[in-house]
Short mmCIF file of C-alpha atoms in Angstrom, two decimals:
data_model
loop_
_atom_site.label_atom_id
_atom_site.label_comp_id
_atom_site.label_asym_id
_atom_site.label_seq_id
_atom_site.Cartn_x
_atom_site.Cartn_y
_atom_site.Cartn_z
CA UNK A 40 -4.68 2.93 26.74
CA UNK A 41 -5.56 6.83 27.49
CA UNK A 42 -3.88 9.71 25.22
CA UNK A 43 -3.80 13.39 26.15
CA UNK A 44 -3.36 15.49 22.92
CA UNK A 45 -2.67 19.23 23.33
CA UNK A 46 -2.45 21.40 20.14
CA UNK A 47 -2.17 24.98 18.78
CA UNK A 48 -3.26 26.22 15.53
CA UNK A 49 -4.14 29.44 13.29
CA UNK A 50 -6.75 29.67 10.59
CA UNK A 51 -5.49 31.84 7.57
CA UNK A 52 -8.75 33.11 6.33
CA UNK A 53 -11.37 30.53 5.36
CA UNK A 54 -9.36 27.95 3.52
CA UNK A 55 -5.89 27.28 5.39
CA UNK A 56 -5.39 26.01 8.81
CA UNK A 57 -2.09 25.13 10.50
CA UNK A 58 -1.47 23.69 13.78
CA UNK A 59 1.27 21.77 16.01
CA UNK A 60 0.89 19.47 18.97
CA UNK A 61 2.25 16.74 21.13
CA UNK A 62 0.59 13.69 22.57
CA UNK A 63 0.99 12.00 25.97
CA UNK A 64 0.26 8.33 26.13
CA UNK A 65 -0.85 6.45 29.22
CA UNK A 66 -0.81 2.70 28.77
CA UNK A 67 -1.38 -0.27 30.77
CA UNK A 68 -1.87 -3.53 29.05
CA UNK A 69 -2.15 -7.10 30.55
CA UNK A 70 -1.43 -9.78 27.74
CA UNK A 71 -1.16 -13.36 27.68
CA UNK A 72 1.11 -15.15 25.02
CA UNK A 73 0.39 -18.23 23.27
CA UNK A 74 2.69 -19.98 25.73
CA UNK A 75 0.37 -19.00 28.58
CA UNK A 76 2.65 -16.37 30.14
CA UNK A 77 1.13 -13.34 31.48
CA UNK A 78 2.64 -9.83 31.20
CA UNK A 79 2.02 -6.31 32.16
CA UNK A 80 3.35 -3.63 30.43
CA UNK A 81 2.65 0.10 31.89
CA UNK A 82 3.97 3.51 31.13
CA UNK A 83 3.74 6.99 30.53
CA UNK A 84 5.38 8.57 27.39
CA UNK A 85 5.39 11.64 25.24
CA UNK A 86 4.56 10.93 21.64
CA UNK A 87 5.85 12.22 18.08
CA UNK A 88 5.43 15.96 18.10
CA UNK A 89 3.63 17.02 14.98
CA UNK A 90 2.69 19.62 12.59
CA UNK A 91 -0.26 19.83 10.21
CA UNK A 92 -1.55 21.74 7.27
CA UNK A 93 -5.19 21.72 6.13
CA UNK A 94 -6.69 23.17 3.04
CA UNK A 95 -10.63 23.29 3.02
CA UNK A 96 -12.59 23.87 -0.03
CA UNK A 97 -16.52 24.19 0.81
CA UNK A 98 -18.79 24.00 -1.98
CA UNK A 99 -22.73 23.42 -2.41
CA UNK A 100 -21.55 20.59 -5.14
CA UNK A 101 -18.83 18.96 -3.15
CA UNK A 102 -16.74 19.90 -0.22
CA UNK A 103 -13.04 18.98 -0.47
CA UNK A 104 -10.49 18.94 2.28
CA UNK A 105 -6.62 17.79 2.01
CA UNK A 106 -4.23 17.50 4.86
CA UNK A 107 -0.70 16.94 5.36
CA UNK A 108 0.65 15.79 8.74
CA UNK A 109 4.59 15.42 9.54
CA UNK A 110 5.85 13.60 12.55
CA UNK A 111 9.21 13.82 14.30
CA UNK A 112 10.38 10.74 16.10
CA UNK A 113 10.45 12.06 19.62
CA UNK A 114 8.49 9.28 21.18
CA UNK A 115 9.79 6.11 22.92
CA UNK A 116 10.67 3.30 20.46
CA UNK A 117 11.12 0.83 23.38
CA UNK A 118 7.40 1.46 24.41
CA UNK A 119 6.01 1.47 20.79
CA UNK A 120 4.95 4.80 20.90
CA UNK A 121 7.26 5.97 17.90
CA UNK A 122 8.72 3.90 15.04
CA UNK A 123 12.15 6.07 15.49
CA UNK A 124 11.60 7.25 11.74
CA UNK A 125 10.01 10.85 10.71
CA UNK A 126 6.62 9.91 9.30
CA UNK A 127 3.98 11.40 7.08
CA UNK A 128 0.25 11.17 6.20
CA UNK A 129 -1.48 12.69 3.37
CA UNK A 130 -5.15 12.57 3.57
CA UNK A 131 -7.94 13.90 1.22
CA UNK A 132 -11.55 13.79 1.85
CA UNK A 133 -14.77 14.79 -0.04
CA UNK A 134 -18.21 14.95 1.14
CA UNK A 135 -21.57 16.64 0.19
CA UNK A 136 -24.76 17.06 2.51
CA UNK A 137 -28.08 15.73 1.48
CA UNK A 138 -30.60 17.04 4.04
CA UNK A 139 -29.27 15.65 7.31
CA UNK A 140 -27.06 13.19 5.73
CA UNK A 141 -23.38 13.53 4.67
CA UNK A 142 -21.82 10.73 2.87
CA UNK A 143 -17.93 10.93 2.79
CA UNK A 144 -15.02 9.33 1.15
CA UNK A 145 -11.49 9.49 2.39
CA UNK A 146 -8.12 8.54 0.58
CA UNK A 147 -4.75 8.76 2.10
CA UNK A 148 -1.08 7.86 1.55
CA UNK A 149 1.48 7.61 4.44
CA UNK A 150 4.62 5.76 5.69
CA UNK A 151 2.88 4.72 8.82
CA UNK A 152 -0.77 3.89 9.78
CA UNK A 153 -1.98 7.18 11.38
CA UNK A 154 -2.96 7.32 14.85
CA UNK A 155 -5.96 9.16 14.08
CA UNK A 156 -7.22 6.55 11.51
CA UNK A 157 -10.53 5.10 12.82
CA UNK A 158 -9.06 3.68 15.93
CA UNK A 159 -5.55 3.74 17.94
CA UNK A 160 -3.90 0.27 17.34
CA UNK A 161 -1.83 -1.52 19.86
CA UNK A 162 1.22 -1.01 18.01
CA UNK A 163 3.24 1.81 15.77
CA UNK A 164 3.87 0.85 12.23
CA UNK A 165 6.73 1.85 9.60
CA UNK A 166 6.14 1.26 5.79
CA UNK A 167 4.37 2.69 2.89
CA UNK A 168 0.69 2.26 2.67
CA UNK A 169 -2.54 3.69 1.31
CA UNK A 170 -5.55 3.87 3.54
CA UNK A 171 -9.23 4.18 2.67
CA UNK A 172 -12.70 5.14 4.39
CA UNK A 173 -16.02 5.48 3.04
CA UNK A 174 -19.08 6.04 5.10
CA UNK A 175 -22.01 8.50 6.11
CA UNK A 176 -22.94 10.63 8.87
CA UNK A 177 -26.36 11.61 10.20
CA UNK A 178 -27.16 14.71 12.01
CA UNK A 179 -29.81 13.68 14.34
CA UNK A 180 -30.14 17.35 15.83
CA UNK A 181 -27.73 20.47 15.98
CA UNK A 182 -25.73 18.94 18.75
CA UNK A 183 -25.88 15.37 17.91
CA UNK A 184 -24.61 12.99 15.18
CA UNK A 185 -23.85 9.41 14.50
CA UNK A 186 -21.54 7.94 11.70
CA UNK A 187 -20.66 4.64 10.34
CA UNK A 188 -18.20 3.77 7.77
CA UNK A 189 -15.77 0.85 6.30
CA UNK A 190 -11.97 1.08 6.01
CA UNK A 191 -9.08 -0.52 4.33
CA UNK A 192 -5.15 -0.17 5.21
CA UNK A 193 -3.13 -1.22 2.18
CA UNK A 194 0.55 -1.43 2.47
CA UNK A 195 3.24 -2.41 0.16
CA UNK A 196 6.81 -3.32 0.60
CA UNK A 197 8.49 -3.85 3.87
CA UNK A 198 6.67 -3.16 7.11
CA UNK A 199 7.93 -2.95 10.80
CA UNK A 200 5.60 -2.63 13.72
CA UNK A 201 6.60 -1.80 17.23
CA UNK A 202 4.17 -3.13 20.02
CA UNK A 203 2.46 -1.03 22.64
CA UNK A 204 1.50 -3.98 24.39
CA UNK A 205 4.73 -6.10 24.93
CA UNK A 206 7.53 -3.82 26.43
CA UNK A 207 10.97 -4.19 25.12
CA UNK A 208 12.41 -7.64 25.86
CA UNK A 209 8.97 -9.30 26.48
CA UNK A 210 8.20 -12.72 25.08
CA UNK A 211 6.58 -13.04 21.49
CA UNK A 212 3.49 -15.21 20.71
CA UNK A 213 5.54 -17.31 18.03
CA UNK A 214 4.35 -15.45 15.15
CA UNK A 215 0.72 -15.78 15.75
CA UNK A 216 -2.02 -13.23 16.38
CA UNK A 217 -1.96 -9.59 15.50
CA UNK A 218 1.47 -7.38 15.38
CA UNK A 219 1.14 -6.18 18.87
CA UNK A 220 1.46 -9.94 20.20
CA UNK A 221 4.09 -11.14 17.77
CA UNK A 222 6.85 -9.54 19.89
CA UNK A 223 8.02 -5.98 20.80
CA UNK A 224 9.47 -5.40 17.12
CA UNK A 225 8.50 -7.45 13.86
CA UNK A 226 9.45 -6.94 10.56
CA UNK A 227 7.65 -8.64 7.50
CA UNK A 228 5.69 -8.07 4.25
CA UNK A 229 2.92 -6.01 3.52
CA UNK A 230 0.42 -8.03 5.28
CA UNK A 231 1.87 -7.40 8.70
CA UNK A 232 0.29 -3.93 8.67
CA UNK A 233 -2.89 -4.54 6.53
CA UNK A 234 -5.93 -3.80 8.19
CA UNK A 235 -9.74 -3.54 7.29
CA UNK A 236 -13.27 -3.53 9.08
CA UNK A 237 -15.91 -0.98 9.84
CA UNK A 238 -16.58 1.52 12.65
CA UNK A 239 -19.46 3.65 14.10
CA UNK A 240 -19.38 6.55 16.37
CA UNK A 241 -21.59 9.21 17.96
CA UNK A 242 -20.74 13.00 18.31
CA UNK A 243 -22.12 14.98 21.16
CA UNK A 244 -21.30 18.81 21.14
CA UNK A 245 -23.19 20.54 24.13
CA UNK A 246 -21.41 23.92 23.37
CA UNK A 247 -19.13 25.32 21.30
CA UNK A 248 -16.24 24.56 23.66
CA UNK A 249 -16.84 20.96 24.58
CA UNK A 250 -17.16 17.87 22.08
CA UNK A 251 -17.83 14.41 23.23
CA UNK A 252 -17.11 11.15 21.09
CA UNK A 253 -17.93 7.50 21.59
CA UNK A 254 -16.70 4.91 18.95
CA UNK A 255 -16.70 1.51 18.27
CA UNK A 256 -14.45 -0.30 15.73
CA UNK A 257 -14.13 -3.92 14.36
CA UNK A 258 -11.03 -4.75 12.56
CA UNK A 259 -11.89 -8.00 10.67
CA UNK A 260 -8.09 -8.69 9.76
CA UNK A 261 -6.73 -8.80 13.16
CA UNK A 262 -10.19 -9.83 14.98
CA UNK A 263 -10.21 -6.87 17.35
CA UNK A 264 -12.79 -5.08 18.83
CA UNK A 265 -12.10 -1.28 20.24
CA UNK A 266 -14.18 0.95 22.07
CA UNK A 267 -13.11 4.47 22.41
CA UNK A 268 -14.30 7.71 24.50
CA UNK A 269 -13.35 11.04 23.69
CA UNK A 270 -13.33 14.54 25.13
CA UNK A 271 -12.19 17.46 22.99
CA UNK A 272 -11.72 21.12 24.79
CA UNK A 273 -11.65 24.32 22.74
CA UNK A 274 -9.69 26.79 24.73
CA UNK A 275 -10.67 29.44 22.43
CA UNK A 276 -14.13 29.32 22.48
CA UNK A 277 -13.81 29.10 26.21
CA UNK A 278 -11.64 32.36 26.40
CA UNK A 279 -13.84 34.27 24.08
CA UNK A 280 -17.17 33.12 25.81
CA UNK A 281 -16.14 32.06 29.48
CA UNK A 282 -19.80 31.17 30.28
CA UNK A 283 -19.76 28.28 28.03
#
């Protein structure tokens, strides 16, 4: 799965940042169900349009950030890109620098597992949940840092998942395995969207305009390993300093 995410934002002073964007998904998935049938699901779709408001309060004692994200159901439900519902996520983060080390803690409340939470899952979820992450980053040099963390997703109440692997009308795996292989749409209890595990990543910033990331995550709940690569381009930095 490849994601192209374009956004535009504005910084008000030193504390308030707002932005909005729309992701585009490029998916090609080959799966084998429990019965041995092989399926291929390939598509390109717009995702849910989103808006974010972030407040930051840096301090020598403790840095605090709080961010609220709202998403409109503009993505495809048949391809599992959207749940077909408006969703929200409210995430709070605290961290503190100890020399080159930065331990951090994140606590969030949402009605869908955020796509940006640790790794992008092969399904979209809908249902109330809390998500938690704790770890530390190490700044090797000014342009290179590494990080590791443990995470947990704790849902409650009814949960629904829409697979990005099995298209609408695809066969299911008779209720076995992760939600993405249980059928195109699955509804169940809180354990359906529960998740936990650990992750590690590397962030390389050769210039102010470009940022490269490499990540690995291990979901112990789904027995799923994910490797990701990312490139972020800051157009503001390029326009202000064309030589970057």
